PDB file of N, CA and C in Angstrom:
ATOM      1  N   MET C   1     159.148-128.130 120.879  1.00 46.00           N
ATOM      2  CA  MET C   1     158.467-129.023 121.794  1.00 46.00           C
ATOM      3  C   MET C   1     157.679-128.177 122.782  1.00 46.00           C
ATOM      4  N   SER C   2     156.474-128.568 123.065  1.00 44.00           N
ATOM      5  CA  SER C   2     155.628-127.844 123.994  1.00 44.00           C
ATOM      6  C   SER C   2     155.527-128.624 125.291  1.00 44.00           C
ATOM      7  N   THR C   3     155.669-127.926 126.424  1.00 47.00           N
ATOM      8  CA  THR C   3     155.584-128.574 127.731  1.00 47.00           C
ATOM      9  C   THR C   3     154.134-128.634 128.174  1.00 47.00           C
ATOM     10  N   GLN C   4     153.888-129.274 129.315  1.00 50.00           N
ATOM     11  CA  GLN C   4     152.530-129.434 129.802  1.00 50.00           C
ATOM     12  C   GLN C   4     151.866-128.097 130.088  1.00 50.00           C
ATOM     13  N   ASN C   5     152.661-127.088 130.528  1.00 48.00           N
ATOM     14  CA  ASN C   5     152.069-125.789 130.839  1.00 48.00           C
ATOM     15  C   ASN C   5     152.022-124.876 129.620  1.00 48.00           C
ATOM     16  N   GLY C   6     152.301-125.417 128.421  1.00 50.00           N
ATOM     17  CA  GLY C   6     152.176-124.658 127.193  1.00 50.00           C
ATOM     18  C   GLY C   6     153.415-123.913 126.768  1.00 50.00           C
ATOM     19  N   GLN C   7     154.494-123.957 127.564  1.00 45.00           N
ATOM     20  CA  GLN C   7     155.712-123.274 127.184  1.00 45.00           C
ATOM     21  C   GLN C   7     156.448-124.083 126.126  1.00 45.00           C
ATOM     22  N   ASN C   8     157.097-123.373 125.233  1.00 46.00           N
ATOM     23  CA  ASN C   8     157.918-124.041 124.236  1.00 46.00           C
ATOM     24  C   ASN C   8     159.305-124.247 124.798  1.00 46.00           C
ATOM     25  N   SER C   9     159.941-125.322 124.410  1.00 41.00           N
ATOM     26  CA  SER C   9     161.298-125.580 124.861  1.00 41.00           C
ATOM     27  C   SER C   9     162.083-126.186 123.725  1.00 41.00           C
ATOM     28  N   TYR C  10     163.395-126.120 123.827  1.00 42.00           N
ATOM     29  CA  TYR C  10     164.252-126.745 122.847  1.00 42.00           C
ATOM     30  C   TYR C  10     165.499-127.244 123.539  1.00 42.00           C
ATOM     31  N   GLN C  11     166.140-128.211 122.937  1.00 42.00           N
ATOM     32  CA  GLN C  11     167.325-128.801 123.528  1.00 42.00           C
ATOM     33  C   GLN C  11     168.548-128.184 122.904  1.00 42.00           C
ATOM     34  N   ASN C  12     169.501-127.773 123.758  1.00 46.00           N
ATOM     35  CA  ASN C  12     170.733-127.158 123.304  1.00 46.00           C
ATOM     36  C   ASN C  12     171.878-127.838 124.036  1.00 46.00           C
ATOM     37  N   GLY C  13     172.612-128.709 123.363  1.00 48.00           N
ATOM     38  CA  GLY C  13     173.711-129.415 124.017  1.00 48.00           C
ATOM     39  C   GLY C  13     173.188-130.311 125.110  1.00 48.00           C
ATOM     40  N   ASN C  14     173.701-130.121 126.327  1.00 46.00           N
ATOM     41  CA  ASN C  14     173.293-130.932 127.468  1.00 46.00           C
ATOM     42  C   ASN C  14     172.233-130.244 128.316  1.00 46.00           C
ATOM     43  N   HIS C  15     171.560-129.239 127.759  1.00 47.00           N
ATOM     44  CA  HIS C  15     170.590-128.490 128.548  1.00 47.00           C
ATOM     45  C   HIS C  15     169.238-128.482 127.859  1.00 47.00           C
ATOM     46  N   LEU C  16     168.190-128.429 128.658  1.00 45.00           N
ATOM     47  CA  LEU C  16     166.845-128.233 128.167  1.00 45.00           C
ATOM     48  C   LEU C  16     166.476-126.807 128.534  1.00 45.00           C
ATOM     49  N   LYS C  17     166.197-125.978 127.549  1.00 48.00           N
ATOM     50  CA  LYS C  17     165.936-124.566 127.792  1.00 48.00           C
ATOM     51  C   LYS C  17     164.488-124.267 127.459  1.00 48.00           C
ATOM     52  N   THR C  18     163.789-123.598 128.378  1.00 47.00           N
ATOM     53  CA  THR C  18     162.406-123.232 128.145  1.00 47.00           C
ATOM     54  C   THR C  18     162.332-121.756 127.804  1.00 47.00           C
ATOM     55  N   VAL C  19     161.154-121.314 127.418  1.00 49.00           N
ATOM     56  CA  VAL C  19     160.960-119.933 126.992  1.00 49.00           C
ATOM     57  C   VAL C  19     161.317-118.950 128.096  1.00 49.00           C
ATOM     58  N   ASN C  20     161.081-119.298 129.349  1.00 51.00           N
ATOM     59  CA  ASN C  20     161.361-118.381 130.436  1.00 51.00           C
ATOM     60  C   ASN C  20     162.825-118.409 130.863  1.00 51.00           C
ATOM     61  N   ASP C  21     163.701-118.963 130.036  1.00 53.00           N
ATOM     62  CA  ASP C  21     165.150-118.964 130.221  1.00 53.00           C
ATOM     63  C   ASP C  21     165.646-119.802 131.393  1.00 53.00           C
ATOM     64  N   SER C  22     164.830-120.664 131.953  1.00 54.00           N
ATOM     65  CA  SER C  22     165.357-121.544 132.991  1.00 54.00           C
ATOM     66  C   SER C  22     166.069-122.698 132.303  1.00 54.00           C
ATOM     67  N   VAL C  23     167.186-123.092 132.877  1.00 57.00           N
ATOM     68  CA  VAL C  23     167.980-124.154 132.283  1.00 57.00           C
ATOM     69  C   VAL C  23     168.041-125.306 133.274  1.00 57.00           C
ATOM     70  N   GLU C  24     167.667-126.472 132.799  1.00 59.00           N
ATOM     71  CA  GLU C  24     167.726-127.662 133.623  1.00 59.00           C
ATOM     72  C   GLU C  24     168.822-128.551 133.065  1.00 59.00           C
ATOM     73  N   SER C  25     169.862-128.801 133.848  1.00 57.00           N
ATOM     74  CA  SER C  25     170.968-129.613 133.373  1.00 57.00           C
ATOM     75  C   SER C  25     170.537-131.069 133.287  1.00 57.00           C
ATOM     76  N   LYS C  26     170.840-131.702 132.154  1.00 62.00           N
ATOM     77  CA  LYS C  26     170.501-133.107 131.987  1.00 62.00           C
ATOM     78  C   LYS C  26     171.589-133.995 132.576  1.00 62.00           C
ATOM     79  N   THR C  27     172.830-133.505 132.585  1.00 69.00           N
ATOM     80  CA  THR C  27     173.926-134.272 133.139  1.00 69.00           C
ATOM     81  C   THR C  27     174.724-133.391 134.081  1.00 69.00           C
ATOM     82  N   SER C  28     175.389-134.008 135.005  1.00 81.00           N
ATOM     83  CA  SER C  28     176.225-133.268 135.945  1.00 81.00           C
ATOM     84  C   SER C  28     177.668-133.385 135.479  1.00 81.00           C
ATOM     85  N   THR C  29     178.079-132.450 134.624  1.00 89.00           N
ATOM     86  CA  THR C  29     179.419-132.461 134.064  1.00 89.00           C
ATOM     87  C   THR C  29     180.294-131.482 134.831  1.00 89.00           C
ATOM     88  N   PRO C  30     181.422-131.941 135.372  1.00 92.00           N
ATOM     89  CA  PRO C  30     182.300-131.013 136.089  1.00 92.00           C
ATOM     90  C   PRO C  30     182.938-130.023 135.123  1.00 92.00           C
ATOM     91  N   LEU C  31     183.302-128.860 135.649  1.00 90.00           N
ATOM     92  CA  LEU C  31     183.952-127.840 134.836  1.00 90.00           C
ATOM     93  C   LEU C  31     185.365-128.275 134.470  1.00 90.00           C
ATOM     94  N   THR C  32     185.786-127.880 133.285  1.00 95.00           N
ATOM     95  CA  THR C  32     187.176-128.126 132.894  1.00 95.00           C
ATOM     96  C   THR C  32     188.053-127.108 133.593  1.00 95.00           C
ATOM     97  N   SER C  33     189.350-127.321 133.585  1.00 95.00           N
ATOM     98  CA  SER C  33     190.260-126.377 134.222  1.00 95.00           C
ATOM     99  C   SER C  33     190.216-125.018 133.525  1.00 95.00           C
ATOM    100  N   THR C  34     190.003-125.001 132.219  1.00 96.00           N
ATOM    101  CA  THR C  34     189.881-123.741 131.481  1.00 96.00           C
ATOM    102  C   THR C  34     188.638-122.983 131.911  1.00 96.00           C
ATOM    103  N   GLN C  35     187.524-123.695 132.092  1.00 93.00           N
ATOM    104  CA  GLN C  35     186.294-123.059 132.551  1.00 93.00           C
ATOM    105  C   GLN C  35     186.461-122.521 133.969  1.00 93.00           C
ATOM    106  N   GLU C  36     187.097-123.283 134.843  1.00 94.00           N
ATOM    107  CA  GLU C  36     187.340-122.825 136.208  1.00 94.00           C
ATOM    108  C   GLU C  36     188.220-121.581 136.208  1.00 94.00           C
ATOM    109  N   ASP C  37     189.263-121.570 135.386  1.00 95.00           N
ATOM    110  CA  ASP C  37     190.140-120.401 135.285  1.00 95.00           C
ATOM    111  C   ASP C  37     189.370-119.176 134.810  1.00 95.00           C
ATOM    112  N   PHE C  38     188.488-119.385 133.841  1.00 92.00           N
ATOM    113  CA  PHE C  38     187.691-118.287 133.317  1.00 92.00           C
ATOM    114  C   PHE C  38     186.793-117.696 134.409  1.00 92.00           C
ATOM    115  N   PHE C  39     186.093-118.544 135.159  1.00 90.00           N
ATOM    116  CA  PHE C  39     185.229-118.064 136.239  1.00 90.00           C
ATOM    117  C   PHE C  39     186.044-117.408 137.353  1.00 90.00           C
ATOM    118  N   ASP C  40     187.200-117.958 137.670  1.00 93.00           N
ATOM    119  CA  ASP C  40     188.076-117.340 138.668  1.00 93.00           C
ATOM    120  C   ASP C  40     188.510-115.954 138.220  1.00 93.00           C
ATOM    121  N   TYR C  41     188.848-115.811 136.942  1.00 93.00           N
ATOM    122  CA  TYR C  41     189.265-114.524 136.386  1.00 93.00           C
ATOM    123  C   TYR C  41     188.140-113.497 136.515  1.00 93.00           C
ATOM    124  N   ILE C  42     186.928-113.903 136.153  1.00 92.00           N
ATOM    125  CA  ILE C  42     185.783-112.997 136.246  1.00 92.00           C
ATOM    126  C   ILE C  42     185.535-112.592 137.693  1.00 92.00           C
ATOM    127  N   GLN C  43     185.586-113.545 138.615  1.00 91.00           N
ATOM    128  CA  GLN C  43     185.344-113.229 140.011  1.00 91.00           C
ATOM    129  C   GLN C  43     186.455-112.350 140.580  1.00 91.00           C
ATOM    130  N   PHE C  44     187.688-112.586 140.183  1.00 93.00           N
ATOM    131  CA  PHE C  44     188.804-111.789 140.668  1.00 93.00           C
ATOM    132  C   PHE C  44     188.671-110.327 140.233  1.00 93.00           C
ATOM    133  N   HIS C  45     188.268-110.117 139.002  1.00 92.00           N
ATOM    134  CA  HIS C  45     188.157-108.756 138.474  1.00 92.00           C
ATOM    135  C   HIS C  45     186.812-108.113 138.782  1.00 92.00           C
ATOM    136  N   GLY C  46     185.912-108.849 139.338  1.00 93.00           N
ATOM    137  CA  GLY C  46     184.632-108.303 139.758  1.00 93.00           C
ATOM    138  C   GLY C  46     183.522-108.554 138.755  1.00 93.00           C
ATOM    139  N   ILE C  47     182.597-109.405 139.145  1.00 94.00           N
ATOM    140  CA  ILE C  47     181.474-109.736 138.275  1.00 94.00           C
ATOM    141  C   ILE C  47     180.684-108.483 137.933  1.00 94.00           C
ATOM    142  N   ASP C  48     180.492-107.602 138.911  1.00 94.00           N
ATOM    143  CA  ASP C  48     179.721-106.387 138.669  1.00 94.00           C
ATOM    144  C   ASP C  48     180.363-105.513 137.595  1.00 94.00           C
ATOM    145  N   ASN C  49     181.696-105.486 137.546  1.00 94.00           N
ATOM    146  CA  ASN C  49     182.381-104.707 136.508  1.00 94.00           C
ATOM    147  C   ASN C  49     182.103-105.274 135.123  1.00 94.00           C
ATOM    148  N   PHE C  50     182.099-106.588 135.000  1.00 94.00           N
ATOM    149  CA  PHE C  50     181.795-107.212 133.708  1.00 94.00           C
ATOM    150  C   PHE C  50     180.346-106.960 133.308  1.00 94.00           C
ATOM    151  N   ILE C  51     179.440-107.037 134.269  1.00 95.00           N
ATOM    152  CA  ILE C  51     178.028-106.773 133.989  1.00 95.00           C
ATOM    153  C   ILE C  51     177.853-105.351 133.474  1.00 95.00           C
ATOM    154  N   LYS C  52     178.451-104.379 134.168  1.00 95.00           N
ATOM    155  CA  LYS C  52     178.354-102.978 133.747  1.00 95.00           C
ATOM    156  C   LYS C  52     178.942-102.774 132.356  1.00 95.00           C
ATOM    157  N   SER C  53     180.070-103.413 132.081  1.00 95.00           N
ATOM    158  CA  SER C  53     180.716-103.276 130.772  1.00 95.00           C
ATOM    159  C   SER C  53     179.850-103.847 129.653  1.00 95.00           C
ATOM    160  N   LEU C  54     179.294-105.030 129.875  1.00 94.00           N
ATOM    161  CA  LEU C  54     178.443-105.640 128.859  1.00 94.00           C
ATOM    162  C   LEU C  54     177.199-104.792 128.594  1.00 94.00           C
ATOM    163  N   LYS C  55     176.593-104.273 129.663  1.00 94.00           N
ATOM    164  CA  LYS C  55     175.417-103.410 129.501  1.00 94.00           C
ATOM    165  C   LYS C  55     175.788-102.138 128.756  1.00 94.00           C
ATOM    166  N   MET C  56     176.951-101.557 129.075  1.00 94.00           N
ATOM    167  CA  MET C  56     177.384-100.326 128.432  1.00 94.00           C
ATOM    168  C   MET C  56     177.594-100.530 126.931  1.00 94.00           C
ATOM    169  N   ILE C  57     178.258-101.604 126.563  1.00 93.00           N
ATOM    170  CA  ILE C  57     178.488-101.905 125.145  1.00 93.00           C
ATOM    171  C   ILE C  57     177.160-102.113 124.424  1.00 93.00           C
ATOM    172  N   HIS C  58     176.276-102.877 125.041  1.00 92.00           N
ATOM    173  CA  HIS C  58     174.955-103.140 124.475  1.00 92.00           C
ATOM    174  C   HIS C  58     174.195-101.835 124.265  1.00 92.00           C
ATOM    175  N   ASP C  59     174.100-101.023 125.319  1.00 91.00           N
ATOM    176  CA  ASP C  59     173.323 -99.796 125.239  1.00 91.00           C
ATOM    177  C   ASP C  59     173.943 -98.779 124.280  1.00 91.00           C
ATOM    178  N   PHE C  60     175.259 -98.691 124.269  1.00 91.00           N
ATOM    179  CA  PHE C  60     175.924 -97.772 123.352  1.00 91.00           C
ATOM    180  C   PHE C  60     175.628 -98.156 121.907  1.00 91.00           C
ATOM    181  N   ALA C  61     175.763 -99.433 121.610  1.00 88.00           N
ATOM    182  CA  ALA C  61     175.524 -99.895 120.240  1.00 88.00           C
ATOM    183  C   ALA C  61     174.059 -99.720 119.844  1.00 88.00           C
ATOM    184  N   LEU C  62     173.163 -99.962 120.769  1.00 86.00           N
ATOM    185  CA  LEU C  62     171.740 -99.951 120.435  1.00 86.00           C
ATOM    186  C   LEU C  62     171.130 -98.553 120.461  1.00 86.00           C
ATOM    187  N   TYR C  63     171.502 -97.749 121.461  1.00 88.00           N
ATOM    188  CA  TYR C  63     170.807 -96.485 121.678  1.00 88.00           C
ATOM    189  C   TYR C  63     171.601 -95.242 121.287  1.00 88.00           C
ATOM    190  N   HIS C  64     172.895 -95.361 121.080  1.00 86.00           N
ATOM    191  CA  HIS C  64     173.707 -94.177 120.837  1.00 86.00           C
ATOM    192  C   HIS C  64     174.378 -94.176 119.467  1.00 86.00           C
ATOM    193  N   THR C  65     173.861 -94.938 118.544  1.00 84.00           N
ATOM    194  CA  THR C  65     174.376 -94.931 117.180  1.00 84.00           C
ATOM    195  C   THR C  65     173.205 -94.813 116.209  1.00 84.00           C
ATOM    196  N   ASP C  66     173.512 -94.383 115.021  1.00 84.00           N
ATOM    197  CA  ASP C  66     172.493 -94.275 113.975  1.00 84.00           C
ATOM    198  C   ASP C  66     172.563 -95.441 113.004  1.00 84.00           C
ATOM    199  N   LEU C  67     173.267 -96.482 113.391  1.00 81.00           N
ATOM    200  CA  LEU C  67     173.445 -97.633 112.516  1.00 81.00           C
ATOM    201  C   LEU C  67     172.193 -98.492 112.490  1.00 81.00           C
ATOM    202  N   CYS C  68     171.947 -99.103 111.344  1.00 86.00           N
ATOM    203  CA  CYS C  68     170.873-100.091 111.229  1.00 86.00           C
ATOM    204  C   CYS C  68     171.485-101.461 111.496  1.00 86.00           C
ATOM    205  N   PHE C  69     170.776-102.277 112.228  1.00 87.00           N
ATOM    206  CA  PHE C  69     171.282-103.591 112.590  1.00 87.00           C
ATOM    207  C   PHE C  69     170.597-104.669 111.773  1.00 87.00           C
ATOM    208  N   ASP C  70     171.408-105.600 111.271  1.00 90.00           N
ATOM    209  CA  ASP C  70     170.825-106.750 110.592  1.00 90.00           C
ATOM    210  C   ASP C  70     170.619-107.864 111.621  1.00 90.00           C
ATOM    211  N   LYS C  71     170.175-109.012 111.160  1.00 92.00           N
ATOM    212  CA  LYS C  71     169.834-110.110 112.070  1.00 92.00           C
ATOM    213  C   LYS C  71     171.031-110.578 112.895  1.00 92.00           C
ATOM    214  N   SER C  72     172.197-110.707 112.271  1.00 92.00           N
ATOM    215  CA  SER C  72     173.365-111.198 113.021  1.00 92.00           C
ATOM    216  C   SER C  72     173.813-110.197 114.080  1.00 92.00           C
ATOM    217  N   GLU C  73     173.704-108.902 113.795  1.00 91.00           N
ATOM    218  CA  GLU C  73     174.069-107.889 114.792  1.00 91.00           C
ATOM    219  C   GLU C  73     173.071-107.857 115.938  1.00 91.00           C
ATOM    220  N   LYS C  74     171.793-108.042 115.630  1.00 90.00           N
ATOM    221  CA  LYS C  74     170.783-108.119 116.688  1.00 90.00           C
ATOM    222  C   LYS C  74     171.038-109.345 117.566  1.00 90.00           C
ATOM    223  N   ASN C  75     171.421-110.452 116.949  1.00 93.00           N
ATOM    224  CA  ASN C  75     171.751-111.656 117.725  1.00 93.00           C
ATOM    225  C   ASN C  75     172.951-111.408 118.621  1.00 93.00           C
ATOM    226  N   ALA C  76     173.950-110.676 118.126  1.00 92.00           N
ATOM    227  CA  ALA C  76     175.131-110.375 118.935  1.00 92.00           C
ATOM    228  C   ALA C  76     174.754-109.533 120.151  1.00 92.00           C
ATOM    229  N   LEU C  77     173.884-108.555 119.963  1.00 92.00           N
ATOM    230  CA  LEU C  77     173.434-107.737 121.097  1.00 92.00           C
ATOM    231  C   LEU C  77     172.631-108.575 122.082  1.00 92.00           C
ATOM    232  N   PHE C  78     171.817-109.475 121.567  1.00 93.00           N
ATOM    233  CA  PHE C  78     171.049-110.358 122.444  1.00 93.00           C
ATOM    234  C   PHE C  78     171.984-111.280 123.230  1.00 93.00           C
ATOM    235  N   ASN C  79     173.059-111.746 122.580  1.00 95.00           N
ATOM    236  CA  ASN C  79     174.037-112.590 123.278  1.00 95.00           C
ATOM    237  C   ASN C  79     174.711-111.833 124.413  1.00 95.00           C
ATOM    238  N   LEU C  80     174.990-110.539 124.222  1.00 94.00           N
ATOM    239  CA  LEU C  80     175.533-109.727 125.319  1.00 94.00           C
ATOM    240  C   LEU C  80     174.566-109.706 126.496  1.00 94.00           C
ATOM    241  N   LYS C  81     173.285-109.550 126.183  1.00 94.00           N
ATOM    242  CA  LYS C  81     172.262-109.527 127.232  1.00 94.00           C
ATOM    243  C   LYS C  81     172.229-110.858 127.983  1.00 94.00           C
ATOM    244  N   ILE C  82     172.325-111.953 127.249  1.00 96.00           N
ATOM    245  CA  ILE C  82     172.347-113.275 127.883  1.00 96.00           C
ATOM    246  C   ILE C  82     173.547-113.390 128.823  1.00 96.00           C
ATOM    247  N   LEU C  83     174.696-112.887 128.380  1.00 95.00           N
ATOM    248  CA  LEU C  83     175.900-112.942 129.217  1.00 95.00           C
ATOM    249  C   LEU C  83     175.720-112.165 130.511  1.00 95.00           C
ATOM    250  N   TRP C  84     175.257-110.918 130.429  1.00 94.00           N
ATOM    251  CA  TRP C  84     175.163-110.146 131.667  1.00 94.00           C
ATOM    252  C   TRP C  84     174.078-110.681 132.588  1.00 94.00           C
ATOM    253  N   GLU C  85     172.991-111.210 132.028  1.00 95.00           N
ATOM    254  CA  GLU C  85     171.967-111.800 132.882  1.00 95.00           C
ATOM    255  C   GLU C  85     172.482-113.074 133.560  1.00 95.00           C
ATOM    256  N   GLY C  86     173.282-113.850 132.858  1.00 94.00           N
ATOM    257  CA  GLY C  86     173.897-115.026 133.471  1.00 94.00           C
ATOM    258  C   GLY C  86     174.850-114.641 134.582  1.00 94.00           C
ATOM    259  N   LEU C  87     175.640-113.597 134.353  1.00 93.00           N
ATOM    260  CA  LEU C  87     176.557-113.118 135.388  1.00 93.00           C
ATOM    261  C   LEU C  87     175.786-112.570 136.585  1.00 93.00           C
ATOM    262  N   GLU C  88     174.658-111.919 136.344  1.00 94.00           N
ATOM    263  CA  GLU C  88     173.836-111.430 137.454  1.00 94.00           C
ATOM    264  C   GLU C  88     173.328-112.580 138.308  1.00 94.00           C
ATOM    265  N   ARG C  89     172.951-113.692 137.670  1.00 93.00           N
ATOM    266  CA  ARG C  89     172.492-114.855 138.442  1.00 93.00           C
ATOM    267  C   ARG C  89     173.644-115.453 139.241  1.00 93.00           C
ATOM    268  N   ILE C  90     174.845-115.472 138.665  1.00 89.00           N
ATOM    269  CA  ILE C  90     176.007-115.987 139.387  1.00 89.00           C
ATOM    270  C   ILE C  90     176.341-115.092 140.574  1.00 89.00           C
ATOM    271  N   ALA C  91     176.200-113.789 140.413  1.00 88.00           N
ATOM    272  CA  ALA C  91     176.569-112.830 141.444  1.00 88.00           C
ATOM    273  C   ALA C  91     175.611-112.826 142.629  1.00 88.00           C
ATOM    274  N   LYS C  92     174.384-113.307 142.419  1.00 87.00           N
ATOM    275  CA  LYS C  92     173.399-113.319 143.509  1.00 87.00           C
ATOM    276  C   LYS C  92     173.866-114.285 144.587  1.00 87.00           C
ATOM    277  N   PRO C  93     173.785-113.838 145.840  1.00 75.00           N
ATOM    278  CA  PRO C  93     174.209-114.730 146.957  1.00 75.00           C
ATOM    279  C   PRO C  93     173.248-115.858 147.190  1.00 75.00           C
TER     280      PRO C  93
END
């Protein structure tokens, strides 16, 4: 789907995601207790530590190995990037 400003977007679950990675929630769904526990765990152990760890794993796999990556492995590395960027947005005051 193309937006008025020419960006492509697609629907994923309850979110509308555009090319520039902004997410607009369609519904206001409260977090489950499991989700709250997960976020509490991350905050308790330090969001910055998780960000550094995810970046380290990503960079080690991508830049410090001689392995060739197939599509699923490239997607896994991209998912790590999505995780640390999401955590960076959460960590911003």
